Every structure is written in C-alpha cells, then in structure tokens.
Amino acid sequence: MVLRKQEDSVLVSEYVNGNEQALGVLINRHNQRIFSFIFSKVLDKDIANDVFQDTFIKVINTLKKGRYNEEGKFLPWVMRIAHNLVIDHFRKSNRLPKYDDNGEFSIFSILSDNSLNAEKQLIKSQVENDIRNLVYELPDDQREVLTLRIYNEMSFKEISDKTGVSINTALGRMRYALINLRKLIDKHQIVLVN
C-alpha cells in the first residue's frame, strides 16, 4: 500500500485532510516503540495499555483541532505526550507528590530532593533537562541573570557587580526570566513535578 511508504509528516497531513487510514499507518509504524517506552516507565502492561490509548486520544484530538505544528517530528512529539501522561499517571496514583504552585514560581525547588527512588530520579533528570533547554530560549540578559542566580547561587549584589547593572535591573531581569520561563513551559506543555 502506498501509505505505508509515506513520511510521517505526509501521513499526518493525509490524516488531517480526512484520510483516517493514515493515522492507522502511523500507529502501526510507531506503536511498538511508544508502548515499550511507556511500559519501561510504568512496569505494568494494563497501565501501559491505558497510557498508550490515552496518548493516541490526545494525538487525535490535537490533530483534529489543527494544533499540531511539529512538522517532521511526529514520533518525538508523540513520545513527549506519552511521557507527560506517564507523569500524570504517577501523580494520580500518588506515587509522586503534586507540583505545588503557591503563587511563587519556583520550579527550581524540584531540583533539590536528593532522596529519590529510580522512578523519581528518571523524572527529575528529564525535568532538569527540559528546564535547561528552555533556559536557552530566554533572551541573553535574562538567561545570564537566571543562570548566575540559580545555577551559580550568586546573590543579586554579586550578579549586579558581575554584569555591571543595578541590583534593580538584575531583579527585573530575573522576574522577566521567570515569567518567560513559565510561558515556555506552557507553550511546550512540559509537566513539572516536585
């Protein structure tokens, strides 16, 4: 069949344009890899099946709403959805504490727990990697202040001295960095846990 030889991006377009078989080809092409990924995290076949189905329900809903824009990156996009749903599963089953947003945006509090089991360590390192990648999307001046404050643990006075700006400017840049980081987290649909 001609569909089986098409690139993922072509199949996504075909599906969005009404060809239901195109989604079947995509699922068949990637189902083993996606299911294996999910199973490796939850270690339960029934739960893995549920998360797998939820993943493709979310994929279908996103495609039907026209919100898919990862041209040529279908599998990584689906894996991200699966990853987020695995984290949601752990949260719902109380195997992970919920992210507590107490009004102050402190995503870095999740980086401080040293007593993690293997499951939590895996998720923690994924979140750290996600945050690190998002920090690189910030404007240079905001990224510099955030990096000096969070990763180098410098005071705002030290940051002010190092960057040659006033303390108020450094504080302002940090504030905007955190606001922009929150927007990037929402945009990329990244799930944070503590």
PDB file of C-alpha atoms in Angstrom:
ATOM      1  CA  MET A   1       0.000   0.000   0.000  1.00  0.00           C
ATOM      2  CA  VAL A   2       1.275   3.467  -0.892  1.00  0.00           C
ATOM      3  CA  LEU A   3       0.524   4.953   2.565  1.00  0.00           C
ATOM      4  CA  ARG A   4       2.961   2.589   4.308  1.00  0.00           C
ATOM      5  CA  LYS A   5       5.905   4.145   2.453  1.00  0.00           C
ATOM      6  CA  GLN A   6       4.980   7.782   3.189  1.00  0.00           C
ATOM      7  CA  GLU A   7       6.953  10.009   5.577  1.00  0.00           C
ATOM      8  CA  ASP A   8       5.327  10.705   8.952  1.00  0.00           C
ATOM      9  CA  SER A   9       4.694  14.344   8.032  1.00  0.00           C
ATOM     10  CA  VAL A  10       2.852  13.308   4.848  1.00  0.00           C
ATOM     11  CA  LEU A  11       0.749  10.827   6.802  1.00  0.00           C
ATOM     12  CA  VAL A  12      -0.109  13.498   9.384  1.00  0.00           C
ATOM     13  CA  SER A  13      -1.246  15.812   6.561  1.00  0.00           C
ATOM     14  CA  GLU A  14      -3.249  12.985   4.999  1.00  0.00           C
ATOM     15  CA  TYR A  15      -4.970  12.291   8.327  1.00  0.00           C
ATOM     16  CA  VAL A  16      -5.702  15.978   8.975  1.00  0.00           C
ATOM     17  CA  ASN A  17      -7.221  16.156   5.478  1.00  0.00           C
ATOM     18  CA  GLY A  18      -9.604  13.296   6.257  1.00  0.00           C
ATOM     19  CA  ASN A  19      -7.742  10.084   5.430  1.00  0.00           C
ATOM     20  CA  GLU A  20      -8.376   8.011   8.572  1.00  0.00           C
ATOM     21  CA  GLN A  21      -6.123   5.178   7.309  1.00  0.00           C
ATOM     22  CA  ALA A  22      -3.087   7.463   7.528  1.00  0.00           C
ATOM     23  CA  LEU A  23      -3.348   7.511  11.330  1.00  0.00           C
ATOM     24  CA  GLY A  24      -3.535   3.717  11.369  1.00  0.00           C
ATOM     25  CA  VAL A  25      -0.289   3.548   9.426  1.00  0.00           C
ATOM     26  CA  LEU A  26       1.371   5.975  11.868  1.00  0.00           C
ATOM     27  CA  ILE A  27       0.171   3.983  14.867  1.00  0.00           C
ATOM     28  CA  ASN A  28       1.326   0.683  13.349  1.00  0.00           C
ATOM     29  CA  ARG A  29       4.680   2.212  12.434  1.00  0.00           C
ATOM     30  CA  HIS A  30       5.439   3.526  15.926  1.00  0.00           C
ATOM     31  CA  ASN A  31       3.262   1.516  18.321  1.00  0.00           C
ATOM     32  CA  GLN A  32       5.992  -0.880  19.488  1.00  0.00           C
ATOM     33  CA  ARG A  33       8.458   1.874  20.299  1.00  0.00           C
ATOM     34  CA  ILE A  34       5.869   4.045  22.060  1.00  0.00           C
ATOM     35  CA  PHE A  35       4.381   1.149  24.026  1.00  0.00           C
ATOM     36  CA  SER A  36       7.851  -0.074  25.039  1.00  0.00           C
ATOM     37  CA  PHE A  37       8.745   3.415  26.252  1.00  0.00           C
ATOM     38  CA  ILE A  38       5.551   3.652  28.329  1.00  0.00           C
ATOM     39  CA  PHE A  39       5.932   0.113  29.714  1.00  0.00           C
ATOM     40  CA  SER A  40       9.553   0.803  30.705  1.00  0.00           C
ATOM     41  CA  LYS A  41       8.289   3.602  32.947  1.00  0.00           C
ATOM     42  CA  VAL A  42       5.120   2.105  34.480  1.00  0.00           C
ATOM     43  CA  LEU A  43       6.168  -1.593  34.512  1.00  0.00           C
ATOM     44  CA  ASP A  44       2.564  -2.763  34.253  1.00  0.00           C
ATOM     45  CA  LYS A  45       1.045  -3.986  30.983  1.00  0.00           C
ATOM     46  CA  ASP A  46      -2.523  -2.863  31.751  1.00  0.00           C
ATOM     47  CA  ILE A  47      -1.429   0.615  32.824  1.00  0.00           C
ATOM     48  CA  ALA A  48       0.873   0.831  29.791  1.00  0.00           C
ATOM     49  CA  ASN A  49      -2.077  -0.043  27.533  1.00  0.00           C
ATOM     50  CA  ASP A  50      -4.211   2.654  29.178  1.00  0.00           C
ATOM     51  CA  VAL A  51      -1.484   5.293  28.829  1.00  0.00           C
ATOM     52  CA  PHE A  52      -0.855   4.201  25.221  1.00  0.00           C
ATOM     53  CA  GLN A  53      -4.548   4.639  24.382  1.00  0.00           C
ATOM     54  CA  ASP A  54      -4.685   7.993  26.179  1.00  0.00           C
ATOM     55  CA  THR A  55      -1.621   9.081  24.223  1.00  0.00           C
ATOM     56  CA  PHE A  56      -3.306   8.454  20.899  1.00  0.00           C
ATOM     57  CA  ILE A  57      -6.580  10.003  22.047  1.00  0.00           C
ATOM     58  CA  LYS A  58      -4.592  13.150  22.793  1.00  0.00           C
ATOM     59  CA  VAL A  59      -2.760  12.854  19.445  1.00  0.00           C
ATOM     60  CA  ILE A  60      -6.067  12.534  17.580  1.00  0.00           C
ATOM     61  CA  ASN A  61      -7.664  15.460  19.446  1.00  0.00           C
ATOM     62  CA  THR A  62      -4.654  17.687  18.837  1.00  0.00           C
ATOM     63  CA  LEU A  63      -4.516  16.792  15.133  1.00  0.00           C
ATOM     64  CA  LYS A  64      -8.266  17.271  14.664  1.00  0.00           C
ATOM     65  CA  LYS A  65      -8.096  20.710  16.313  1.00  0.00           C
ATOM     66  CA  GLY A  66      -5.279  21.689  13.931  1.00  0.00           C
ATOM     67  CA  ARG A  67      -2.848  22.356  16.779  1.00  0.00           C
ATOM     68  CA  TYR A  68      -0.058  20.065  15.607  1.00  0.00           C
ATOM     69  CA  ASN A  69       2.913  22.059  14.344  1.00  0.00           C
ATOM     70  CA  GLU A  70       5.909  19.745  14.815  1.00  0.00           C
ATOM     71  CA  GLU A  71       6.487  19.294  11.084  1.00  0.00           C
ATOM     72  CA  GLY A  72       8.555  16.166  10.502  1.00  0.00           C
ATOM     73  CA  LYS A  73       8.897  15.378  14.215  1.00  0.00           C
ATOM     74  CA  PHE A  74       5.862  13.194  14.787  1.00  0.00           C
ATOM     75  CA  LEU A  75       7.499  10.461  16.878  1.00  0.00           C
ATOM     76  CA  PRO A  76       9.307  12.811  19.324  1.00  0.00           C
ATOM     77  CA  TRP A  77       6.050  14.754  19.698  1.00  0.00           C
ATOM     78  CA  VAL A  78       4.072  11.582  20.489  1.00  0.00           C
ATOM     79  CA  MET A  79       6.814  10.433  22.897  1.00  0.00           C
ATOM     80  CA  ARG A  80       6.544  13.783  24.733  1.00  0.00           C
ATOM     81  CA  ILE A  81       2.779  13.287  25.062  1.00  0.00           C
ATOM     82  CA  ALA A  82       3.334   9.731  26.337  1.00  0.00           C
ATOM     83  CA  HIS A  83       5.976  10.962  28.800  1.00  0.00           C
ATOM     84  CA  ASN A  84       3.614  13.625  30.156  1.00  0.00           C
ATOM     85  CA  LEU A  85       0.804  11.089  30.515  1.00  0.00           C
ATOM     86  CA  VAL A  86       3.131   8.710  32.392  1.00  0.00           C
ATOM     87  CA  ILE A  87       3.919  11.529  34.819  1.00  0.00           C
ATOM     88  CA  ASP A  88       0.188  12.280  35.126  1.00  0.00           C
ATOM     89  CA  HIS A  89      -0.395   8.596  35.957  1.00  0.00           C
ATOM     90  CA  PHE A  90       2.225   8.693  38.725  1.00  0.00           C
ATOM     91  CA  ARG A  91       0.690  11.868  40.091  1.00  0.00           C
ATOM     92  CA  LYS A  92      -2.829  10.455  40.114  1.00  0.00           C
ATOM     93  CA  SER A  93      -1.684   7.302  41.857  1.00  0.00           C
ATOM     94  CA  ASN A  94       0.094   9.453  44.460  1.00  0.00           C
ATOM     95  CA  ARG A  95       3.423   7.895  43.613  1.00  0.00           C
ATOM     96  CA  LEU A  96       4.779  11.373  43.058  1.00  0.00           C
ATOM     97  CA  PRO A  97       3.998  14.484  45.063  1.00  0.00           C
ATOM     98  CA  LYS A  98       1.995  17.067  43.197  1.00  0.00           C
ATOM     99  CA  TYR A  99       3.608  20.274  41.983  1.00  0.00           C
ATOM    100  CA  ASP A 100       2.578  22.910  44.462  1.00  0.00           C
ATOM    101  CA  ASP A 101       2.261  26.353  42.931  1.00  0.00           C
ATOM    102  CA  ASN A 102       1.857  28.553  45.966  1.00  0.00           C
ATOM    103  CA  GLY A 103       1.860  31.789  43.966  1.00  0.00           C
ATOM    104  CA  GLU A 104       5.638  31.995  43.801  1.00  0.00           C
ATOM    105  CA  PHE A 105       7.060  30.480  40.680  1.00  0.00           C
ATOM    106  CA  SER A 106       9.817  28.239  41.984  1.00  0.00           C
ATOM    107  CA  ILE A 107      10.374  25.434  39.522  1.00  0.00           C
ATOM    108  CA  PHE A 108      13.878  25.050  40.874  1.00  0.00           C
ATOM    109  CA  SER A 109      12.602  23.623  44.155  1.00  0.00           C
ATOM    110  CA  ILE A 110      12.171  20.333  42.314  1.00  0.00           C
ATOM    111  CA  LEU A 111      15.904  20.129  41.749  1.00  0.00           C
ATOM    112  CA  SER A 112      16.786  19.856  45.431  1.00  0.00           C
ATOM    113  CA  ASP A 113      15.449  16.452  46.557  1.00  0.00           C
ATOM    114  CA  ASN A 114      18.369  14.038  46.911  1.00  0.00           C
ATOM    115  CA  SER A 115      16.370  11.117  48.338  1.00  0.00           C
ATOM    116  CA  LEU A 116      14.746   9.934  45.127  1.00  0.00           C
ATOM    117  CA  ASN A 117      13.996   6.415  44.040  1.00  0.00           C
ATOM    118  CA  ALA A 118      14.859   5.358  40.485  1.00  0.00           C
ATOM    119  CA  GLU A 119      11.437   6.309  39.119  1.00  0.00           C
ATOM    120  CA  LYS A 120      11.549   9.796  40.589  1.00  0.00           C
ATOM    121  CA  GLN A 121      15.200  10.202  39.607  1.00  0.00           C
ATOM    122  CA  LEU A 122      14.329   9.484  35.977  1.00  0.00           C
ATOM    123  CA  ILE A 123      11.548  12.053  36.003  1.00  0.00           C
ATOM    124  CA  LYS A 124      13.700  14.569  37.895  1.00  0.00           C
ATOM    125  CA  SER A 125      16.507  14.315  35.344  1.00  0.00           C
ATOM    126  CA  GLN A 126      14.000  14.711  32.488  1.00  0.00           C
ATOM    127  CA  VAL A 127      12.554  17.842  34.115  1.00  0.00           C
ATOM    128  CA  GLU A 128      16.062  19.228  34.702  1.00  0.00           C
ATOM    129  CA  ASN A 129      16.884  18.639  31.045  1.00  0.00           C
ATOM    130  CA  ASP A 130      13.623  20.276  29.930  1.00  0.00           C
ATOM    131  CA  ILE A 131      14.288  23.319  32.100  1.00  0.00           C
ATOM    132  CA  ARG A 132      17.881  23.603  30.896  1.00  0.00           C
ATOM    133  CA  ASN A 133      16.688  23.554  27.278  1.00  0.00           C
ATOM    134  CA  LEU A 134      14.046  26.195  27.984  1.00  0.00           C
ATOM    135  CA  VAL A 135      16.570  28.476  29.705  1.00  0.00           C
ATOM    136  CA  TYR A 136      18.437  28.633  26.375  1.00  0.00           C
ATOM    137  CA  GLU A 137      15.302  30.063  24.735  1.00  0.00           C
ATOM    138  CA  LEU A 138      15.327  33.094  27.063  1.00  0.00           C
ATOM    139  CA  PRO A 139      16.798  36.433  25.923  1.00  0.00           C
ATOM    140  CA  ASP A 140      20.534  36.639  26.683  1.00  0.00           C
ATOM    141  CA  ASP A 141      20.268  39.164  29.548  1.00  0.00           C
ATOM    142  CA  GLN A 142      17.519  37.167  31.297  1.00  0.00           C
ATOM    143  CA  ARG A 143      19.317  33.855  30.765  1.00  0.00           C
ATOM    144  CA  GLU A 144      22.522  35.309  32.236  1.00  0.00           C
ATOM    145  CA  VAL A 145      20.852  36.544  35.430  1.00  0.00           C
ATOM    146  CA  LEU A 146      18.841  33.346  35.876  1.00  0.00           C
ATOM    147  CA  THR A 147      21.913  31.152  35.339  1.00  0.00           C
ATOM    148  CA  LEU A 148      24.022  33.161  37.767  1.00  0.00           C
ATOM    149  CA  ARG A 149      21.273  33.158  40.402  1.00  0.00           C
ATOM    150  CA  ILE A 150      20.026  29.562  40.161  1.00  0.00           C
ATOM    151  CA  TYR A 151      22.969  27.518  38.937  1.00  0.00           C
ATOM    152  CA  ASN A 152      25.844  29.610  40.344  1.00  0.00           C
ATOM    153  CA  GLU A 153      23.891  30.571  43.509  1.00  0.00           C
ATOM    154  CA  MET A 154      25.029  34.178  43.328  1.00  0.00           C
ATOM    155  CA  SER A 155      23.304  36.973  45.244  1.00  0.00           C
ATOM    156  CA  PHE A 156      21.707  39.821  43.299  1.00  0.00           C
ATOM    157  CA  LYS A 157      24.501  42.081  44.582  1.00  0.00           C
ATOM    158  CA  GLU A 158      27.094  39.691  43.109  1.00  0.00           C
ATOM    159  CA  ILE A 159      25.112  39.482  39.865  1.00  0.00           C
ATOM    160  CA  SER A 160      24.932  43.269  39.754  1.00  0.00           C
ATOM    161  CA  ASP A 161      28.701  43.541  40.188  1.00  0.00           C
ATOM    162  CA  LYS A 162      29.437  40.824  37.632  1.00  0.00           C
ATOM    163  CA  THR A 163      27.073  42.100  34.919  1.00  0.00           C
ATOM    164  CA  GLY A 164      27.576  45.825  35.506  1.00  0.00           C
ATOM    165  CA  VAL A 165      23.870  46.569  36.005  1.00  0.00           C
ATOM    166  CA  SER A 166      21.998  47.839  39.050  1.00  0.00           C
ATOM    167  CA  ILE A 167      20.515  45.410  41.555  1.00  0.00           C
ATOM    168  CA  ASN A 168      17.027  46.543  40.479  1.00  0.00           C
ATOM    169  CA  THR A 169      17.844  45.759  36.838  1.00  0.00           C
ATOM    170  CA  ALA A 170      19.138  42.321  37.835  1.00  0.00           C
ATOM    171  CA  LEU A 171      15.962  41.714  39.872  1.00  0.00           C
ATOM    172  CA  GLY A 172      13.820  42.849  36.937  1.00  0.00           C
ATOM    173  CA  ARG A 173      15.639  40.558  34.528  1.00  0.00           C
ATOM    174  CA  MET A 174      15.167  37.635  36.902  1.00  0.00           C
ATOM    175  CA  ARG A 175      11.471  38.416  37.214  1.00  0.00           C
ATOM    176  CA  TYR A 176      11.022  38.541  33.429  1.00  0.00           C
ATOM    177  CA  ALA A 177      13.122  35.393  33.023  1.00  0.00           C
ATOM    178  CA  LEU A 178      10.762  33.507  35.357  1.00  0.00           C
ATOM    179  CA  ILE A 179       7.658  34.924  33.642  1.00  0.00           C
ATOM    180  CA  ASN A 180       9.032  33.947  30.229  1.00  0.00           C
ATOM    181  CA  LEU A 181      10.093  30.531  31.522  1.00  0.00           C
ATOM    182  CA  ARG A 182       6.546  29.893  32.721  1.00  0.00           C
ATOM    183  CA  LYS A 183       5.221  30.865  29.257  1.00  0.00           C
ATOM    184  CA  LEU A 184       7.703  28.499  27.600  1.00  0.00           C
ATOM    185  CA  ILE A 185       6.672  25.674  29.946  1.00  0.00           C
ATOM    186  CA  ASP A 186       3.026  26.231  28.977  1.00  0.00           C
ATOM    187  CA  LYS A 187       3.881  26.540  25.281  1.00  0.00           C
ATOM    188  CA  HIS A 188       5.858  23.281  25.253  1.00  0.00           C
ATOM    189  CA  GLN A 189       3.305  21.588  27.560  1.00  0.00           C
ATOM    190  CA  ILE A 190       6.000  20.470  29.979  1.00  0.00           C
ATOM    191  CA  VAL A 191       4.801  18.819  33.174  1.00  0.00           C
ATOM    192  CA  LEU A 192       6.744  19.781  36.282  1.00  0.00           C
ATOM    193  CA  VAL A 193       6.706  17.734  39.451  1.00  0.00           C
ATOM    194  CA  ASN A 194       8.423  18.249  42.779  1.00  0.00           C
TER     195      ASN A 194
END
